[in-house]
Amino acid sequence: MTTTHRKLGAALLVAASSMALATSAFAGEAEDALVAKVVAAYGGDRLTNMRSIRIQDNYKNAFPGQGYTSGYVEFTPLKQDAQLDLAGQRGSVEGWSTNFNFTFNTRTVSVDEDIVAVNYNANTYQPGAGADYYAAYGAVIRVTDTLLAYELSKQTENVEHNGSSTYLGRPHELITFTMPSSPPVTLHVDAESGLISKMTRATGFGALSYQFGNHTTANGVGYASSFEFYVGSDVNILTLSRDISVNNVRSNVFQIDRGIAEEPTRIDTSEMTVDEVSEGVHLAGTGNAYTAFIDAGDHIIGVGGYAGLADRFTAYKEAAGHDKPLRYQIATHHHTDHLGGMADAFALGAIFVTPANAVANVNTAAGEEIPEERIQIIDGKMTLGPVEVYDISTNHAESYALAYIPGAKAAFQADHYNGNYADAPSLAGTSSVSIKNAIDDLNIDVDVLLSAHGRKASSWEDFEAAVAAYDPRPCASGRAICRGVSY
Ligand SMILES: [Zn+2]
């Protein structure tokens, strides 16, 4: 460790103005001075000696590319109650949301040596919710300027001064450091106050920006009471209120609540599989990305467009033992996560079948302007050989393409219902209810429900029972995080 180095840095801070930081002759001195300035701004010893912290957030949350409408994203309520035992590296992070699309109430919690995820809607827990402290709770650290300052004070080995910039008209010093389980984070430190105004980092999801404002203190420790999170240029989280308290986390939160049982065995999705659902109907995929391929004689129809479509098509053709072309690819809806495979479909020569409101996103995802003759807009009902496609409206998307294969009595849907368990049905959500109503209105005979997000082919009986058991109350758990809320 660099104890001497640290002391030198602290001494430098006393003498140095922020002007001196940029011109420091010795590598490390500017870093040390800046770290000391940040630590001082957040409470000094009160920050570095902090044993635990609780952060209670009332957010508005939107999902870029995944709005109900195709024109913009809607904000939905999201509450989070995070409790971290900093000394013991344990955490408890409860989240709750209810909206047009889904309701959830979950808690990721350290229990002895394990980290588990409790689902309060199902009254079950799932083991192995995070590999370690930083993998499980890094997201909480990154949205909390206090915790970024705390981590900065502990990560003395890899801190780098990255020049200065102006943010919101004020001079800022940039400092980059690494935490486990994350690409490097860059703090934008107000040159005068030493408070963190912004954190940025580059990830597989693009450039992420975390903005902190309205700084105040709790128990002598500084924090931003206002926080916004951007994915690229899209606002993802707005904060309505943030409260923190220091050194008040109790040990009894680090356990599984009474009445919560381990969830049923999950269906194995660890490797690429190609399952024959019915003659000429296969479901191929792995993880949370599945595509149904339907044999239409001299060509194939695909539905389910997550990234990795070409790999799934190759696996399917090998399993089915033929080399027929992908002539049609049905785009289920405008959400961009379900269009990640459209460039593959374009390269494979497919004609796109899509709801009208998804055309723009399909074009973007394909990577080039799709010729007019290769796009077919669904208007009510369309028949493509063995497949019927219906443009329906559900809670998940205002315009949605439901694929139905009458010969197999199978329907394919994305984001409305997922079967997760090998031998038990999963819980239904708001969207499950609305797609069941839409399917009932179509008067089609469905025995099997396929999903873009899972390998499980759910029986209609299981799906129907799950929908019947759905509890629409926004706070069915009755837990403190959501008690008294309405939506
Ligand atoms: Zn979706």
Short mmCIF file of C-alpha atoms and ligand atoms in Angstrom, two decimals:
data_model
loop_
_atom_site.label_atom_id
_atom_site.label_comp_id
_atom_site.label_asym_id
_atom_site.label_seq_id
_atom_site.Cartn_x
_atom_site.Cartn_y
_atom_site.Cartn_z
CA MET A 1 0.00 0.00 0.00
CA THR A 2 1.08 3.61 -0.44
CA THR A 3 0.65 5.08 2.98
CA THR A 4 3.48 7.57 2.60
CA HIS A 5 2.17 8.49 -0.80
CA ARG A 6 -1.27 9.19 0.67
CA LYS A 7 0.10 11.45 3.40
CA LEU A 8 2.09 13.37 0.83
CA GLY A 9 -1.11 13.85 -1.15
CA ALA A 10 -3.00 15.13 1.88
CA ALA A 11 -0.17 17.55 2.66
CA LEU A 12 -0.19 18.76 -0.90
CA LEU A 13 -3.89 19.52 -0.70
CA VAL A 14 -3.31 21.98 2.13
CA ALA A 15 -0.89 24.00 0.00
CA ALA A 16 -2.36 23.43 -3.41
CA SER A 17 -5.05 25.33 -5.19
CA SER A 18 -7.01 23.54 -7.87
CA MET A 19 -4.85 25.36 -10.44
CA ALA A 20 -1.84 23.50 -9.13
CA LEU A 21 -3.53 20.16 -9.72
CA ALA A 22 -3.26 20.31 -13.45
CA THR A 23 0.39 21.33 -13.44
CA SER A 24 1.64 18.93 -10.79
CA ALA A 25 5.17 17.78 -11.64
CA PHE A 26 4.97 14.41 -9.92
CA ALA A 27 2.76 11.60 -11.17
CA GLY A 28 0.32 10.74 -8.39
CA GLU A 29 0.35 14.05 -6.58
CA ALA A 30 -2.53 15.49 -8.55
CA GLU A 31 -4.45 12.28 -7.96
CA ASP A 32 -3.75 12.30 -4.23
CA ALA A 33 -4.77 15.90 -3.85
CA LEU A 34 -7.96 15.35 -5.78
CA VAL A 35 -8.89 12.22 -3.83
CA ALA A 36 -8.26 14.10 -0.57
CA LYS A 37 -10.42 16.98 -1.77
CA VAL A 38 -13.29 14.61 -2.64
CA VAL A 39 -12.98 12.76 0.67
CA ALA A 40 -12.99 16.06 2.58
CA ALA A 41 -16.05 17.25 0.65
CA TYR A 42 -17.96 14.09 1.60
CA GLY A 43 -17.16 14.24 5.32
CA GLY A 44 -13.51 13.20 5.70
CA ASP A 45 -13.18 10.57 8.42
CA ARG A 46 -16.95 10.30 8.67
CA LEU A 47 -16.91 9.02 5.09
CA THR A 48 -13.86 6.78 5.27
CA ASN A 49 -14.89 5.28 8.64
CA MET A 50 -18.49 4.72 7.56
CA ARG A 51 -19.55 1.19 8.55
CA SER A 52 -22.88 0.98 6.76
CA ILE A 53 -25.20 3.07 4.62
CA ARG A 54 -28.87 2.96 3.68
CA ILE A 55 -30.10 4.68 0.52
CA GLN A 56 -33.84 4.94 -0.08
CA ASP A 57 -34.79 6.08 -3.55
CA ASN A 58 -38.06 7.04 -5.12
CA TYR A 59 -37.40 6.97 -8.87
CA LYS A 60 -39.10 7.41 -12.19
CA ASN A 61 -37.73 4.83 -14.60
CA ALA A 62 -37.96 4.47 -18.38
CA PHE A 63 -36.61 1.80 -20.67
CA PRO A 64 -34.93 3.27 -23.76
CA GLY A 65 -36.21 1.50 -26.87
CA GLN A 66 -38.91 -0.26 -24.88
CA GLY A 67 -41.79 2.15 -24.48
CA TYR A 68 -45.44 1.25 -24.84
CA THR A 69 -45.55 3.52 -27.86
CA SER A 70 -42.91 3.52 -30.57
CA GLY A 71 -42.52 7.31 -30.48
CA TYR A 72 -41.17 7.78 -26.96
CA VAL A 73 -40.64 5.98 -23.68
CA GLU A 74 -42.94 6.30 -20.69
CA PHE A 75 -41.70 6.79 -17.14
CA THR A 76 -42.83 4.28 -14.55
CA PRO A 77 -42.51 4.28 -10.76
CA LEU A 78 -39.51 2.50 -9.24
CA LYS A 79 -38.53 2.40 -5.59
CA GLN A 80 -35.28 1.07 -4.21
CA ASP A 81 -34.15 0.47 -0.64
CA ALA A 82 -30.44 -0.36 -0.50
CA GLN A 83 -28.63 -1.28 2.70
CA LEU A 84 -24.90 -1.98 2.53
CA ASP A 85 -22.67 -3.27 5.30
CA LEU A 86 -19.46 -1.71 4.01
CA ALA A 87 -17.11 -3.30 6.52
CA GLY A 88 -18.56 -6.78 6.04
CA GLN A 89 -19.20 -6.38 2.30
CA ARG A 90 -22.81 -7.49 2.57
CA GLY A 91 -25.85 -5.98 0.94
CA SER A 92 -29.63 -5.94 0.81
CA VAL A 93 -31.23 -4.17 -2.15
CA GLU A 94 -35.00 -4.25 -2.43
CA GLY A 95 -36.75 -2.98 -5.54
CA TRP A 96 -40.40 -2.42 -6.31
CA SER A 97 -42.26 -1.21 -9.36
CA THR A 98 -45.73 -1.40 -10.76
CA ASN A 99 -46.81 -0.12 -14.14
CA PHE A 100 -48.78 -0.84 -17.30
CA ASN A 101 -46.35 -3.65 -18.15
CA PHE A 102 -45.32 -5.49 -15.00
CA THR A 103 -45.19 -5.46 -11.20
CA PHE A 104 -42.21 -6.63 -9.24
CA ASN A 105 -40.98 -6.66 -5.66
CA THR A 106 -37.63 -8.35 -5.26
CA ARG A 107 -34.65 -8.20 -2.91
CA THR A 108 -31.06 -9.18 -3.57
CA VAL A 109 -29.50 -10.03 -0.24
CA SER A 110 -26.27 -11.42 1.20
CA VAL A 111 -26.97 -14.45 3.37
CA ASP A 112 -23.85 -15.93 4.96
CA GLU A 113 -21.50 -16.66 2.06
CA ASP A 114 -24.21 -16.61 -0.60
CA ILE A 115 -26.15 -13.87 -2.40
CA VAL A 116 -29.78 -14.67 -3.16
CA ALA A 117 -32.70 -12.97 -4.92
CA VAL A 118 -36.02 -13.00 -3.08
CA ASN A 119 -39.20 -12.58 -5.13
CA TYR A 120 -41.98 -11.24 -2.89
CA ASN A 121 -44.66 -11.76 -5.52
CA ALA A 122 -43.90 -15.47 -5.71
CA ASN A 123 -42.66 -15.83 -2.11
CA THR A 124 -39.61 -17.64 -3.42
CA TYR A 125 -35.88 -17.07 -3.51
CA GLN A 126 -33.31 -17.89 -6.13
CA PRO A 127 -29.76 -18.72 -5.01
CA GLY A 128 -26.63 -17.30 -6.60
CA ALA A 129 -28.03 -13.87 -7.48
CA GLY A 130 -24.55 -12.36 -7.71
CA ALA A 131 -21.01 -13.66 -7.93
CA ASP A 132 -19.73 -11.35 -5.20
CA TYR A 133 -20.29 -8.01 -3.43
CA TYR A 134 -19.33 -5.83 -6.40
CA ALA A 135 -21.16 -7.94 -8.99
CA ALA A 136 -24.34 -7.87 -6.88
CA TYR A 137 -24.22 -4.33 -5.46
CA GLY A 138 -21.98 -2.40 -7.88
CA ALA A 139 -25.09 -0.86 -9.45
CA VAL A 140 -26.00 0.73 -6.09
CA ILE A 141 -22.47 2.05 -5.63
CA ARG A 142 -22.48 3.61 -9.10
CA VAL A 143 -25.74 5.52 -8.59
CA THR A 144 -24.62 6.94 -5.22
CA ASP A 145 -22.01 9.70 -5.21
CA THR A 146 -21.27 9.04 -1.53
CA LEU A 147 -20.33 5.45 -2.31
CA LEU A 148 -18.26 6.48 -5.35
CA ALA A 149 -16.33 8.82 -3.03
CA TYR A 150 -16.00 6.01 -0.49
CA GLU A 151 -14.71 3.54 -3.11
CA LEU A 152 -12.36 6.19 -4.49
CA SER A 153 -10.84 6.56 -1.02
CA LYS A 154 -10.22 2.79 -0.90
CA GLN A 155 -8.94 2.30 -4.47
CA THR A 156 -5.74 4.30 -4.12
CA GLU A 157 -3.68 2.14 -6.46
CA ASN A 158 -5.45 2.81 -9.73
CA VAL A 159 -6.58 6.44 -9.60
CA GLU A 160 -5.75 8.62 -12.59
CA HIS A 161 -6.23 12.36 -13.10
CA ASN A 162 -7.72 12.79 -16.58
CA GLY A 163 -7.55 16.54 -17.07
CA SER A 164 -10.33 19.00 -16.58
CA SER A 165 -13.57 19.99 -18.27
CA THR A 166 -16.51 22.30 -17.83
CA TYR A 167 -19.79 20.83 -16.70
CA LEU A 168 -22.93 22.95 -16.27
CA GLY A 169 -20.69 25.99 -16.71
CA ARG A 170 -18.40 25.12 -13.82
CA PRO A 171 -14.78 23.87 -13.91
CA HIS A 172 -14.40 20.19 -13.09
CA GLU A 173 -11.47 17.84 -12.61
CA LEU A 174 -11.77 14.38 -14.12
CA ILE A 175 -10.56 11.40 -12.17
CA THR A 176 -10.73 7.80 -13.36
CA PHE A 177 -10.48 4.69 -11.23
CA THR A 178 -11.50 1.06 -11.41
CA MET A 179 -13.81 -0.90 -9.15
CA PRO A 180 -14.25 -4.65 -9.46
CA SER A 181 -16.95 -5.84 -11.92
CA SER A 182 -17.09 -2.60 -13.93
CA PRO A 183 -15.30 -0.82 -16.73
CA PRO A 184 -13.33 2.17 -15.35
CA VAL A 185 -15.46 4.97 -13.92
CA THR A 186 -14.65 8.65 -14.46
CA LEU A 187 -15.71 11.12 -11.79
CA HIS A 188 -16.37 14.73 -12.72
CA VAL A 189 -15.35 16.57 -9.56
CA ASP A 190 -16.36 20.18 -9.01
CA ALA A 191 -12.99 21.98 -8.85
CA GLU A 192 -14.19 24.31 -6.12
CA SER A 193 -16.31 22.14 -3.85
CA GLY A 194 -14.78 18.69 -4.44
CA LEU A 195 -18.27 17.23 -4.82
CA ILE A 196 -19.00 14.71 -7.59
CA SER A 197 -21.33 16.22 -10.21
CA LYS A 198 -21.21 13.37 -12.67
CA MET A 199 -19.83 9.88 -13.26
CA THR A 200 -19.37 8.41 -16.73
CA ARG A 201 -18.37 4.98 -17.94
CA ALA A 202 -18.37 3.13 -21.26
CA THR A 203 -20.08 -0.28 -21.32
CA GLY A 204 -21.48 -2.77 -23.80
CA PHE A 205 -24.72 -0.77 -23.55
CA GLY A 206 -22.91 2.35 -24.74
CA ALA A 207 -21.88 5.45 -22.82
CA LEU A 208 -23.56 5.71 -19.45
CA SER A 209 -23.85 8.96 -17.54
CA TYR A 210 -24.75 9.38 -13.85
CA GLN A 211 -25.56 12.92 -12.79
CA PHE A 212 -25.60 14.15 -9.20
CA GLY A 213 -27.01 17.41 -7.84
CA ASN A 214 -28.57 19.14 -4.82
CA HIS A 215 -25.82 17.94 -2.51
CA THR A 216 -26.60 17.86 1.18
CA THR A 217 -25.44 15.87 4.22
CA ALA A 218 -26.69 13.13 6.53
CA ASN A 219 -24.81 12.48 9.79
CA GLY A 220 -22.00 14.65 8.45
CA VAL A 221 -21.64 12.57 5.27
CA GLY A 222 -22.29 14.28 1.94
CA TYR A 223 -24.69 13.02 -0.72
CA ALA A 224 -26.56 14.23 -3.77
CA SER A 225 -30.30 14.26 -3.13
CA SER A 226 -30.93 14.50 -6.86
CA PHE A 227 -29.75 11.88 -9.35
CA GLU A 228 -30.33 11.19 -13.05
CA PHE A 229 -29.10 8.29 -15.13
CA TYR A 230 -28.66 8.42 -18.91
CA VAL A 231 -28.04 5.62 -21.40
CA GLY A 232 -26.43 7.45 -24.30
CA SER A 233 -28.64 10.51 -24.72
CA ASP A 234 -31.75 8.87 -23.25
CA VAL A 235 -32.87 9.57 -19.69
CA ASN A 236 -33.35 6.25 -17.94
CA ILE A 237 -33.85 7.22 -14.28
CA LEU A 238 -35.05 10.41 -12.60
CA THR A 239 -35.05 10.75 -8.85
CA LEU A 240 -38.10 12.11 -7.04
CA SER A 241 -36.45 11.73 -3.64
CA ARG A 242 -33.33 10.21 -2.13
CA ASP A 243 -32.68 9.74 1.57
CA ILE A 244 -29.59 8.26 3.13
CA SER A 245 -28.64 7.33 6.65
CA VAL A 246 -25.26 6.24 7.92
CA ASN A 247 -24.26 3.47 10.35
CA ASN A 248 -27.84 2.33 10.95
CA VAL A 249 -28.01 -0.96 9.00
CA ARG A 250 -29.02 -3.87 11.19
CA SER A 251 -27.58 -7.36 10.82
CA ASN A 252 -31.00 -9.00 10.72
CA VAL A 253 -31.65 -7.77 7.16
CA PHE A 254 -29.03 -10.23 5.90
CA GLN A 255 -31.30 -13.24 5.93
CA ILE A 256 -34.12 -14.78 3.95
CA ASP A 257 -37.51 -13.72 5.28
CA ARG A 258 -39.75 -16.20 7.01
CA GLY A 259 -42.22 -17.86 4.65
CA ILE A 260 -39.96 -17.59 1.59
CA ALA A 261 -39.08 -20.92 -0.04
CA GLU A 262 -36.53 -21.83 -2.67
CA GLU A 263 -38.02 -21.55 -6.15
CA PRO A 264 -38.69 -24.65 -8.33
CA THR A 265 -35.87 -26.00 -10.52
CA ARG A 266 -35.22 -23.74 -13.52
CA ILE A 267 -35.24 -25.15 -17.01
CA ASP A 268 -31.69 -25.44 -18.34
CA THR A 269 -30.93 -22.73 -20.89
CA SER A 270 -27.13 -22.77 -20.55
CA GLU A 271 -26.48 -24.14 -24.04
CA MET A 272 -27.94 -23.70 -27.52
CA THR A 273 -30.82 -26.14 -27.93
CA VAL A 274 -33.21 -26.88 -30.78
CA ASP A 275 -36.46 -28.37 -29.50
CA GLU A 276 -39.10 -29.80 -31.84
CA VAL A 277 -42.39 -28.36 -30.56
CA SER A 278 -44.47 -30.08 -33.20
CA GLU A 279 -43.83 -31.43 -36.69
CA GLY A 280 -42.14 -28.65 -38.65
CA VAL A 281 -42.04 -26.27 -35.68
CA HIS A 282 -38.78 -25.82 -33.76
CA LEU A 283 -37.68 -23.51 -30.96
CA ALA A 284 -33.96 -22.69 -31.01
CA GLY A 285 -31.91 -20.62 -28.61
CA THR A 286 -30.03 -20.24 -25.37
CA GLY A 287 -30.14 -17.95 -22.32
CA ASN A 288 -32.97 -15.46 -22.77
CA ALA A 289 -33.03 -15.44 -26.60
CA TYR A 290 -35.18 -17.89 -28.55
CA THR A 291 -36.54 -18.04 -32.10
CA ALA A 292 -39.29 -20.27 -33.47
CA PHE A 293 -38.57 -21.62 -36.96
CA ILE A 294 -41.52 -22.93 -38.93
CA ASP A 295 -41.01 -25.13 -41.99
CA ALA A 296 -43.20 -23.82 -44.82
CA GLY A 297 -42.17 -26.43 -47.42
CA ASP A 298 -39.46 -24.85 -49.54
CA HIS A 299 -38.60 -22.11 -47.05
CA ILE A 300 -38.54 -21.22 -43.35
CA ILE A 301 -40.43 -18.59 -41.35
CA GLY A 302 -38.71 -17.19 -38.28
CA VAL A 303 -40.24 -15.36 -35.31
CA GLY A 304 -38.25 -13.99 -32.36
CA GLY A 305 -35.51 -11.52 -33.26
CA TYR A 306 -32.98 -11.21 -30.45
CA ALA A 307 -29.29 -10.77 -31.33
CA GLY A 308 -27.68 -14.05 -32.38
CA LEU A 309 -30.39 -14.96 -34.90
CA ALA A 310 -27.93 -16.34 -37.49
CA ASP A 311 -26.42 -18.72 -34.90
CA ARG A 312 -29.87 -19.97 -33.94
CA PHE A 313 -30.81 -20.45 -37.60
CA THR A 314 -27.61 -22.44 -38.23
CA ALA A 315 -28.24 -24.63 -35.17
CA TYR A 316 -31.83 -25.16 -36.30
CA LYS A 317 -30.87 -26.21 -39.85
CA GLU A 318 -28.30 -28.64 -38.50
CA ALA A 319 -30.84 -30.18 -36.12
CA ALA A 320 -33.59 -30.33 -38.75
CA GLY A 321 -31.18 -31.69 -41.36
CA HIS A 322 -31.90 -29.30 -44.23
CA ASP A 323 -30.65 -26.08 -45.79
CA LYS A 324 -33.86 -24.21 -46.60
CA PRO A 325 -33.68 -20.39 -46.75
CA LEU A 326 -35.17 -18.03 -44.17
CA ARG A 327 -37.77 -16.33 -46.35
CA TYR A 328 -39.76 -14.46 -43.70
CA GLN A 329 -38.75 -13.00 -40.37
CA ILE A 330 -41.64 -11.81 -38.20
CA ALA A 331 -40.75 -8.83 -35.98
CA THR A 332 -42.94 -9.21 -32.88
CA HIS A 333 -42.91 -5.54 -31.81
CA HIS A 334 -40.97 -2.30 -31.93
CA HIS A 335 -38.77 -2.90 -28.86
CA THR A 336 -35.15 -2.67 -29.94
CA ASP A 337 -33.95 -5.59 -27.78
CA HIS A 338 -36.15 -7.85 -29.93
CA LEU A 339 -34.66 -6.45 -33.14
CA GLY A 340 -30.99 -7.21 -32.36
CA GLY A 341 -31.06 -10.06 -34.90
CA MET A 342 -32.53 -8.06 -37.80
CA ALA A 343 -29.15 -7.44 -39.44
CA ASP A 344 -28.72 -11.23 -39.51
CA ALA A 345 -32.18 -11.66 -41.04
CA PHE A 346 -31.37 -9.01 -43.64
CA ALA A 347 -28.12 -10.78 -44.58
CA LEU A 348 -30.01 -14.09 -44.80
CA GLY A 349 -32.31 -12.51 -47.39
CA ALA A 350 -35.49 -12.55 -45.31
CA ILE A 351 -38.62 -10.52 -45.99
CA PHE A 352 -39.61 -8.65 -42.83
CA VAL A 353 -43.15 -9.01 -41.52
CA THR A 354 -43.85 -6.32 -38.97
CA PRO A 355 -46.41 -4.11 -37.25
CA ALA A 356 -46.45 -0.65 -38.87
CA ASN A 357 -45.07 1.05 -35.76
CA ALA A 358 -41.95 -1.16 -35.74
CA VAL A 359 -40.80 -0.37 -39.31
CA ALA A 360 -38.48 2.48 -38.33
CA ASN A 361 -36.75 0.42 -35.63
CA VAL A 362 -36.52 -2.63 -37.92
CA ASN A 363 -34.77 -0.49 -40.52
CA THR A 364 -32.35 0.89 -37.96
CA ALA A 365 -31.63 -2.58 -36.59
CA ALA A 366 -31.08 -4.02 -40.08
CA GLY A 367 -28.25 -1.54 -40.49
CA GLU A 368 -29.40 -0.27 -43.89
CA GLU A 369 -32.59 0.85 -45.61
CA ILE A 370 -34.61 -2.30 -46.29
CA PRO A 371 -36.00 -2.30 -49.88
CA GLU A 372 -39.78 -1.83 -49.98
CA GLU A 373 -40.36 -5.27 -51.48
CA ARG A 374 -38.75 -6.83 -48.45
CA ILE A 375 -41.13 -5.30 -45.88
CA GLN A 376 -44.69 -6.48 -45.32
CA ILE A 377 -46.86 -4.58 -42.87
CA ILE A 378 -49.37 -6.60 -40.88
CA ASP A 379 -52.85 -5.18 -41.21
CA GLY A 380 -55.19 -7.10 -38.94
CA LYS A 381 -54.45 -10.68 -40.00
CA MET A 382 -51.88 -12.06 -42.43
CA THR A 383 -51.38 -15.69 -43.50
CA LEU A 384 -47.92 -16.96 -44.51
CA GLY A 385 -48.42 -20.63 -45.41
CA PRO A 386 -48.55 -22.49 -42.08
CA VAL A 387 -48.36 -19.33 -39.99
CA GLU A 388 -51.03 -16.78 -39.16
CA VAL A 389 -49.91 -13.38 -37.88
CA TYR A 390 -52.27 -11.11 -35.95
CA ASP A 391 -51.71 -7.47 -35.15
CA ILE A 392 -53.00 -7.18 -31.60
CA SER A 393 -52.74 -4.57 -28.85
CA THR A 394 -51.59 -5.54 -25.37
CA ASN A 395 -50.36 -3.88 -22.20
CA HIS A 396 -46.79 -4.42 -23.37
CA ALA A 397 -46.97 -2.73 -26.77
CA GLU A 398 -49.72 -0.81 -28.49
CA SER A 399 -49.16 -2.83 -31.68
CA TYR A 400 -47.91 -6.38 -31.45
CA ALA A 401 -47.50 -9.27 -33.94
CA LEU A 402 -48.79 -12.53 -32.52
CA ALA A 403 -47.64 -15.55 -34.55
CA TYR A 404 -49.97 -18.55 -34.51
CA ILE A 405 -49.32 -21.93 -36.10
CA PRO A 406 -52.75 -23.65 -36.42
CA GLY A 407 -51.22 -27.03 -37.40
CA ALA A 408 -49.37 -27.14 -34.08
CA LYS A 409 -51.92 -25.14 -32.07
CA ALA A 410 -48.92 -23.10 -30.97
CA ALA A 411 -48.60 -19.36 -30.45
CA PHE A 412 -45.33 -17.45 -30.14
CA GLN A 413 -45.07 -14.32 -27.98
CA ALA A 414 -42.36 -12.13 -26.52
CA ASP A 415 -42.39 -10.37 -23.13
CA HIS A 416 -45.89 -11.37 -22.03
CA TYR A 417 -45.26 -14.68 -20.29
CA ASN A 418 -42.11 -16.72 -19.65
CA GLY A 419 -41.98 -20.26 -18.40
CA ASN A 420 -38.87 -20.42 -16.22
CA TYR A 421 -39.33 -23.70 -14.41
CA ALA A 422 -38.88 -27.26 -15.62
CA ASP A 423 -41.95 -28.68 -13.89
CA ALA A 424 -43.95 -25.73 -12.56
CA PRO A 425 -45.70 -22.73 -14.11
CA SER A 426 -44.25 -19.23 -13.63
CA LEU A 427 -46.21 -16.31 -12.22
CA ALA A 428 -48.28 -14.29 -14.66
CA GLY A 429 -48.01 -10.50 -14.94
CA THR A 430 -50.19 -7.69 -16.19
CA SER A 431 -49.10 -8.35 -19.76
CA SER A 432 -49.91 -12.06 -19.45
CA VAL A 433 -53.49 -11.13 -18.62
CA SER A 434 -53.79 -8.75 -21.55
CA ILE A 435 -52.36 -11.17 -24.12
CA LYS A 436 -54.62 -13.93 -22.87
CA ASN A 437 -57.62 -11.64 -23.36
CA ALA A 438 -56.37 -10.74 -26.85
CA ILE A 439 -55.90 -14.41 -27.79
CA ASP A 440 -59.35 -15.27 -26.43
CA ASP A 441 -60.81 -12.49 -28.61
CA LEU A 442 -59.13 -13.99 -31.72
CA ASN A 443 -60.97 -17.28 -31.18
CA ILE A 444 -57.89 -19.33 -32.00
CA ASP A 445 -57.17 -22.70 -30.45
CA VAL A 446 -53.86 -22.56 -28.56
CA ASP A 447 -52.40 -25.60 -26.79
CA VAL A 448 -48.80 -24.39 -26.48
CA LEU A 449 -47.41 -20.94 -25.75
CA LEU A 450 -43.83 -20.31 -26.91
CA SER A 451 -41.66 -17.45 -25.67
CA ALA A 452 -38.85 -15.33 -27.12
CA HIS A 453 -37.22 -15.33 -23.68
CA GLY A 454 -37.29 -18.93 -22.63
CA ARG A 455 -36.96 -22.52 -23.69
CA LYS A 456 -40.13 -23.63 -21.93
CA ALA A 457 -43.10 -24.42 -24.14
CA SER A 458 -45.88 -23.64 -21.67
CA SER A 459 -49.12 -25.54 -21.87
CA TRP A 460 -52.22 -23.38 -22.27
CA GLU A 461 -53.60 -24.93 -19.06
CA ASP A 462 -50.57 -23.76 -17.08
CA PHE A 463 -50.74 -20.31 -18.66
CA GLU A 464 -54.47 -20.02 -18.01
CA ALA A 465 -54.01 -21.09 -14.38
CA ALA A 466 -51.18 -18.57 -13.92
CA VAL A 467 -53.36 -15.78 -15.33
CA ALA A 468 -56.26 -16.81 -13.09
CA ALA A 469 -53.94 -16.67 -10.06
CA TYR A 470 -52.52 -13.23 -10.97
CA ASP A 471 -52.81 -10.73 -8.13
CA PRO A 472 -53.27 -7.25 -9.62
CA ARG A 473 -52.65 -5.31 -6.39
CA PRO A 474 -49.62 -3.01 -6.77
CA CYS A 475 -48.33 -3.96 -3.32
CA ALA A 476 -49.49 -7.54 -2.92
CA SER A 477 -46.49 -8.26 -0.67
CA GLY A 478 -47.62 -5.62 1.83
CA ARG A 479 -43.97 -4.69 2.40
CA ALA A 480 -42.90 -1.26 3.61
CA ILE A 481 -41.36 -0.29 0.28
CA CYS A 482 -44.75 -0.17 -1.42
CA ARG A 483 -47.30 0.09 1.36
CA GLY A 484 -49.89 2.73 0.64
CA VAL A 485 -48.83 3.37 -2.95
CA SER A 486 -51.25 3.60 -5.80
CA TYR A 487 -50.61 3.73 -9.49
ZN ZN B 1 -40.89 -5.85 -25.45
#
